[in-house]
Amino acid sequence: MKITRLLLTCSIAISLFLFFACENEPIDTPDFNQEATIEVDSELYNLIRRVAEVPENDLDTTKVSCVKFVYPLTIFTFDDNNAYQSIHMLNSDAEFSALLGQLTSAQAISISYPIESTLEDGTQLTINSNDALKEAIDNCIKDVLLGASETLINSCFWKVVYSEHTNNTYAGALFQGQNGATNFSFDDTHLIGSWSPLFIEDELHLNIHLNSEDATSNFWNHDWIVTYLSDTEMRLDANNTSVILRQFCTINQSCVNTGLDFSICHLDNIEVTEIVLGDHTSCLLDAIYIDAISNSPENITTTYYSTAADAQDQTNVLDELEPYVVADSQITFWLRVENATTYSIIPITFNFIFC
């Protein structure tokens, strides 16, 4: 996908008080269009800050990199009565970003139009108002976010994880997307299809279409609205249904399961099976997303119980490091996941199969 880059440059014929003054151009007391000033903390002001700010690292997606300022540039500041205060000669994004970060909510910066520029494809762009400038930066941001989203969504695996407040019918399912296509796996079901990120208005969508005609395709074949919960988690919403997907770049085969059901080998000649609950903790935490808990994994504690009542009352805690003897073909334990402020109780089922 081609990303349009907007380069804001200096023009001898036009004074662009917001962004720049030409080198060696004499500066006297200027005449300002005070109706076109941009107040600190306004939406446009914050967009301009995103253009000028210096990213902390190469993975910082808050930086708007497809709009570039050409230095040196000149900025005029105003007080809350739109009275001229000061002039600032800037030579880099770092200096511009620092200035924008120092101004108070009672101040404003100056702007004059038109702003003229040439896009990468040679198209001449003329910006004549604050609204047009905002639209240009908004479009740039959409291009950048869409490009980043295409890369992210089509990278590695996405696993449907358990959540208290979403649909868990397909918890444990895996998507692997590449170049607009996807492979879907759930239990013994394996389907191919397409999934494509796109912007509609200001919303990021993920359009999924699996090539089948059954309950699975009926569930997934929608235009989902995407909400990023973190760098590796996203929530999909469509038709009053929500699911949460978590990204994995390697899949631990011992953690592949249907939601929170685990299959454990039970040998033909052995009447009972021993299970060490602690061996499954990391897989379980990979398979769940709990609001207000999953965002601080370093503070999470886990304990296991035989009943939901014990988990609620925190009584009869099971030793997760000791072997637990199971004679039945299926057993359910209760996992209590908590941090300093909240907790969640989740049933975990182990199925013992002959293998």
XYZ file of C-alpha atoms in Angstrom:
355
model
C 0.000 0.000 0.000
C 1.354 3.413 -0.950
C 1.361 5.957 1.858
C 1.085 9.581 0.732
C 3.615 11.840 2.381
C 2.885 15.532 2.804
C 5.933 17.783 2.893
C 5.224 21.277 4.225
C 7.813 23.606 2.699
C 8.766 27.297 2.779
C 7.544 29.706 0.103
C 9.069 33.148 -0.561
C 5.759 34.474 -1.858
C 3.598 33.317 1.069
C 4.194 33.942 4.777
C 3.427 30.748 6.639
C 3.556 31.972 10.194
C 2.489 28.648 11.720
C 5.217 26.470 10.318
C 8.127 28.442 8.997
C 9.774 31.605 7.759
C 12.243 31.460 4.910
C 15.872 31.569 5.802
C 17.292 35.114 5.889
C 13.774 36.590 5.540
C 13.558 39.796 7.662
C 10.986 39.582 10.429
C 9.226 42.755 11.618
C 6.102 43.018 13.703
C 3.798 40.803 11.638
C 0.130 41.199 10.770
C -1.818 38.185 11.996
C -5.129 36.672 11.085
C -6.130 36.160 14.695
C -9.263 34.248 13.733
C -6.972 31.501 12.412
C -4.938 30.971 15.573
C -4.885 27.487 17.024
C -5.552 27.166 20.729
C -3.319 24.949 22.843
C -4.934 21.559 23.560
C -7.353 21.911 20.638
C -7.732 18.871 18.385
C -5.694 20.437 15.578
C -2.983 21.564 17.995
C -2.617 18.019 19.320
C -2.445 16.665 15.769
C 0.376 19.098 15.015
C 2.157 17.909 18.166
C 1.990 14.342 16.833
C 3.659 15.484 13.613
C 6.463 17.264 15.455
C 7.099 14.894 18.351
C 10.204 12.708 18.373
C 9.329 8.981 18.793
C 10.819 7.143 21.750
C 11.651 4.138 19.575
C 11.164 2.693 16.108
C 7.956 0.953 17.206
C 6.254 4.162 18.386
C 3.060 4.415 16.306
C 1.914 7.723 17.823
C 4.349 9.664 15.619
C 2.808 10.961 12.379
C 5.658 10.362 9.946
C 3.939 10.995 6.610
C 3.705 14.745 7.273
C 7.080 16.437 7.607
C 8.020 19.965 8.605
C 10.870 21.677 6.736
C 13.217 23.662 8.966
C 14.036 26.347 9.894
C 10.520 27.507 10.699
C 9.012 30.326 12.726
C 6.225 30.087 15.325
C 4.388 33.036 16.890
C 2.572 32.628 20.203
C -0.422 34.498 21.621
C -2.050 34.907 25.029
C -5.674 34.148 25.915
C -6.736 37.518 24.435
C -5.044 36.675 21.118
C -2.401 39.320 21.825
C 1.005 38.609 20.295
C 3.529 37.323 22.847
C 6.695 35.967 21.262
C 8.456 34.564 18.228
C 10.340 31.257 18.087
C 12.858 30.195 15.452
C 12.945 26.383 15.288
C 15.466 24.083 13.616
C 14.226 20.546 14.302
C 11.277 18.374 15.303
C 12.776 18.134 18.782
C 12.745 21.932 19.210
C 9.215 22.217 17.791
C 7.915 19.403 19.995
C 9.550 20.950 23.069
C 7.912 24.318 22.374
C 4.470 22.780 21.863
C 4.855 20.880 25.120
C 5.733 24.041 27.077
C 2.745 26.176 26.084
C -0.197 26.506 28.477
C -3.879 25.990 27.736
C -4.341 29.799 27.787
C -2.040 30.276 24.793
C -2.342 29.848 21.041
C -0.054 29.686 17.999
C -0.365 31.560 14.713
C -1.274 30.407 11.238
C -1.637 31.963 7.794
C -2.993 30.396 4.661
C -2.659 29.125 2.027
C -0.131 26.396 2.721
C 1.137 24.869 -0.502
C 2.929 21.579 -0.962
C 3.745 18.884 -3.486
C 2.844 15.254 -2.771
C 5.110 12.351 -3.686
C 3.146 11.688 -6.864
C 3.614 15.294 -8.021
C 0.116 16.470 -7.107
C -0.045 20.085 -5.942
C -1.846 20.477 -2.608
C -3.186 23.796 -1.343
C -4.498 24.081 2.220
C -6.631 27.147 2.875
C -8.041 26.649 6.371
C -7.616 24.988 9.738
C -10.241 22.409 8.717
C -8.322 21.549 5.548
C -5.059 21.240 7.503
C -6.735 18.939 10.031
C -8.184 16.836 7.203
C -4.731 16.501 5.595
C -3.175 15.307 8.858
C -6.168 13.041 9.608
C -5.848 11.384 6.199
C -2.149 10.913 6.765
C -2.803 9.293 10.149
C -5.389 6.954 8.620
C -2.883 5.866 5.959
C -0.233 5.220 8.597
C -2.605 3.375 10.940
C -4.018 1.283 8.126
C -0.522 0.340 6.980
C 0.497 -0.506 10.551
C -2.732 -2.439 11.083
C -2.240 -4.465 7.912
C 1.237 -5.399 9.112
C 0.093 -6.197 12.646
C -3.077 -8.104 11.752
C -1.249 -10.184 9.153
C 1.675 -11.004 11.459
C 2.002 -14.227 13.440
C -1.047 -16.041 14.869
C -4.154 -14.567 16.484
C -5.768 -16.754 19.129
C -9.312 -16.290 20.427
C -8.983 -16.071 24.219
C -11.453 -16.443 27.057
C -13.017 -13.310 28.540
C -15.790 -12.746 31.060
C -17.587 -10.223 28.883
C -17.289 -11.588 25.337
C -18.510 -14.550 23.311
C -16.325 -17.583 24.106
C -17.878 -20.047 21.651
C -14.618 -20.226 19.678
C -12.135 -19.629 22.505
C -8.939 -21.412 21.530
C -9.418 -20.903 17.775
C -6.425 -19.719 15.739
C -6.198 -17.332 12.799
C -3.077 -16.972 10.690
C -3.344 -14.126 8.207
C -1.078 -13.249 5.310
C -1.576 -10.959 2.311
C -5.295 -10.606 2.974
C -5.880 -14.361 3.383
C -6.276 -16.343 6.585
C -6.189 -19.915 7.843
C -8.676 -20.688 10.602
C -8.279 -23.661 12.966
C -10.608 -24.802 15.725
C -10.621 -28.371 17.042
C -10.874 -30.495 13.890
C -12.177 -27.611 11.765
C -9.728 -26.062 9.300
C -10.929 -23.340 6.933
C -9.367 -20.813 4.609
C -10.727 -17.384 3.827
C -9.923 -13.709 3.752
C -9.518 -11.019 6.350
C -8.788 -7.469 5.359
C -8.338 -4.371 7.536
C -9.913 -1.136 6.291
C -10.933 2.284 7.585
C -14.570 3.367 7.470
C -14.863 6.974 8.613
C -12.619 7.028 11.698
C -13.039 3.354 12.623
C -10.678 0.489 11.901
C -12.534 -2.576 10.614
C -11.492 -6.174 9.966
C -13.559 -7.877 7.288
C -13.534 -11.670 7.751
C -14.932 -14.199 5.265
C -14.361 -17.937 5.726
C -15.063 -20.139 2.718
C -17.743 -22.411 4.121
C -21.466 -22.489 4.748
C -21.952 -23.589 8.328
C -22.300 -22.256 11.870
C -18.592 -21.349 12.003
C -18.715 -19.149 8.917
C -22.031 -17.633 10.037
C -20.346 -16.581 13.261
C -17.179 -15.126 11.735
C -18.248 -13.753 8.344
C -18.825 -10.129 9.316
C -17.293 -6.692 9.074
C -15.838 -6.396 12.596
C -14.945 -3.116 14.310
C -11.427 -3.372 15.774
C -10.410 -1.959 19.151
C -6.781 -2.447 20.177
C -6.523 -3.386 23.851
C -2.722 -3.550 23.774
C 0.092 -4.109 21.285
C -0.846 -7.804 21.123
C -4.578 -7.873 21.878
C -7.628 -6.663 19.983
C -11.369 -6.834 20.486
C -13.662 -7.456 17.520
C -17.277 -6.248 17.654
C -20.104 -7.010 15.215
C -23.858 -7.543 15.567
C -23.805 -7.309 19.388
C -21.066 -9.960 19.541
C -17.544 -9.432 20.857
C -14.460 -11.632 20.772
C -10.932 -10.985 21.965
C -7.876 -12.119 20.009
C -4.311 -12.241 21.293
C -1.257 -12.329 19.053
C 1.357 -15.082 19.303
C 4.420 -15.339 17.103
C 5.140 -18.863 18.333
C 2.536 -21.407 19.373
C 3.297 -23.770 22.253
C 1.645 -26.975 21.105
C 1.063 -28.027 24.710
C -1.164 -24.937 25.048
C -3.376 -25.699 22.058
C -6.806 -26.395 23.476
C -10.482 -25.638 23.050
C -11.015 -22.590 25.235
C -10.255 -23.693 28.786
C -10.666 -27.433 28.155
C -7.448 -29.440 28.228
C -6.903 -32.954 26.920
C -4.521 -35.116 28.951
C -3.216 -38.509 27.855
C -4.546 -41.412 29.925
C -2.693 -44.671 29.333
C -4.762 -47.830 28.786
C -3.049 -49.837 31.500
C -3.195 -47.163 34.211
C -6.408 -46.693 36.205
C -5.624 -43.225 37.550
C -3.828 -40.185 36.188
C -1.738 -37.653 38.043
C -1.925 -33.992 37.128
C 0.265 -31.134 38.356
C -1.880 -28.006 38.112
C 1.056 -25.611 38.142
C 2.315 -27.131 34.894
C -0.678 -25.558 33.135
C -0.641 -22.063 34.664
C 1.304 -20.331 31.879
C -0.958 -21.880 29.220
C -4.046 -20.793 31.136
C -2.849 -17.211 31.456
C -2.157 -17.216 27.714
C -5.743 -18.299 27.113
C -7.613 -15.629 29.112
C -8.139 -11.896 29.033
C -9.628 -10.311 32.139
C -10.163 -6.548 32.208
C -8.054 -4.787 34.857
C -6.001 -7.955 35.440
C -4.358 -8.906 32.155
C -2.919 -5.409 31.682
C -0.604 -5.881 34.680
C 0.705 -9.470 34.365
C 3.606 -8.835 36.729
C 1.148 -8.381 39.628
C -1.051 -11.430 38.961
C -1.343 -14.308 41.418
C -3.077 -17.633 40.721
C -4.547 -20.282 43.020
C -6.504 -23.488 42.331
C -9.562 -24.899 44.107
C -11.821 -27.964 43.859
C -15.069 -25.957 43.988
C -16.295 -22.490 43.014
C -17.309 -21.864 46.644
C -13.774 -22.578 47.864
C -12.386 -20.233 45.204
C -14.797 -17.507 46.268
C -13.964 -17.919 49.971
C -10.269 -18.688 49.358
C -10.453 -21.865 51.442
C -8.911 -25.301 50.828
C -6.313 -24.050 48.380
C -4.824 -26.863 46.274
C -1.054 -27.231 46.115
C -0.342 -26.545 42.451
C 3.124 -28.119 42.620
C 2.020 -31.495 44.000
C 0.589 -34.277 41.754
C -3.199 -34.463 41.984
C -4.585 -37.972 41.468
C -7.587 -38.203 39.138
C -9.599 -41.410 38.587
C -12.397 -39.953 36.423
C -12.336 -39.224 32.710
C -13.066 -35.536 33.312
C -12.536 -33.127 36.177
C -13.046 -29.404 36.702
C -10.908 -27.167 38.879
C -11.472 -23.512 39.679
C -8.695 -21.025 38.966
C -8.698 -17.761 40.907
C -6.732 -15.056 39.075
C -6.210 -11.790 40.917
C -4.145 -8.681 41.417
C -4.128 -6.131 44.233
C -7.532 -4.687 43.348
C -9.718 -7.346 41.713
C -10.069 -11.038 40.932
C -11.790 -13.486 38.586
C -12.775 -17.130 39.094
C -12.590 -19.359 36.018
C -13.542 -23.047 35.625
C -10.816 -25.197 34.039
C -11.744 -28.630 32.663
C -9.303 -31.488 32.073
C -10.374 -34.352 29.810
C -8.429 -37.593 30.101
C -8.301 -39.485 26.818
C -6.709 -42.807 25.926
C -3.625 -42.304 23.806
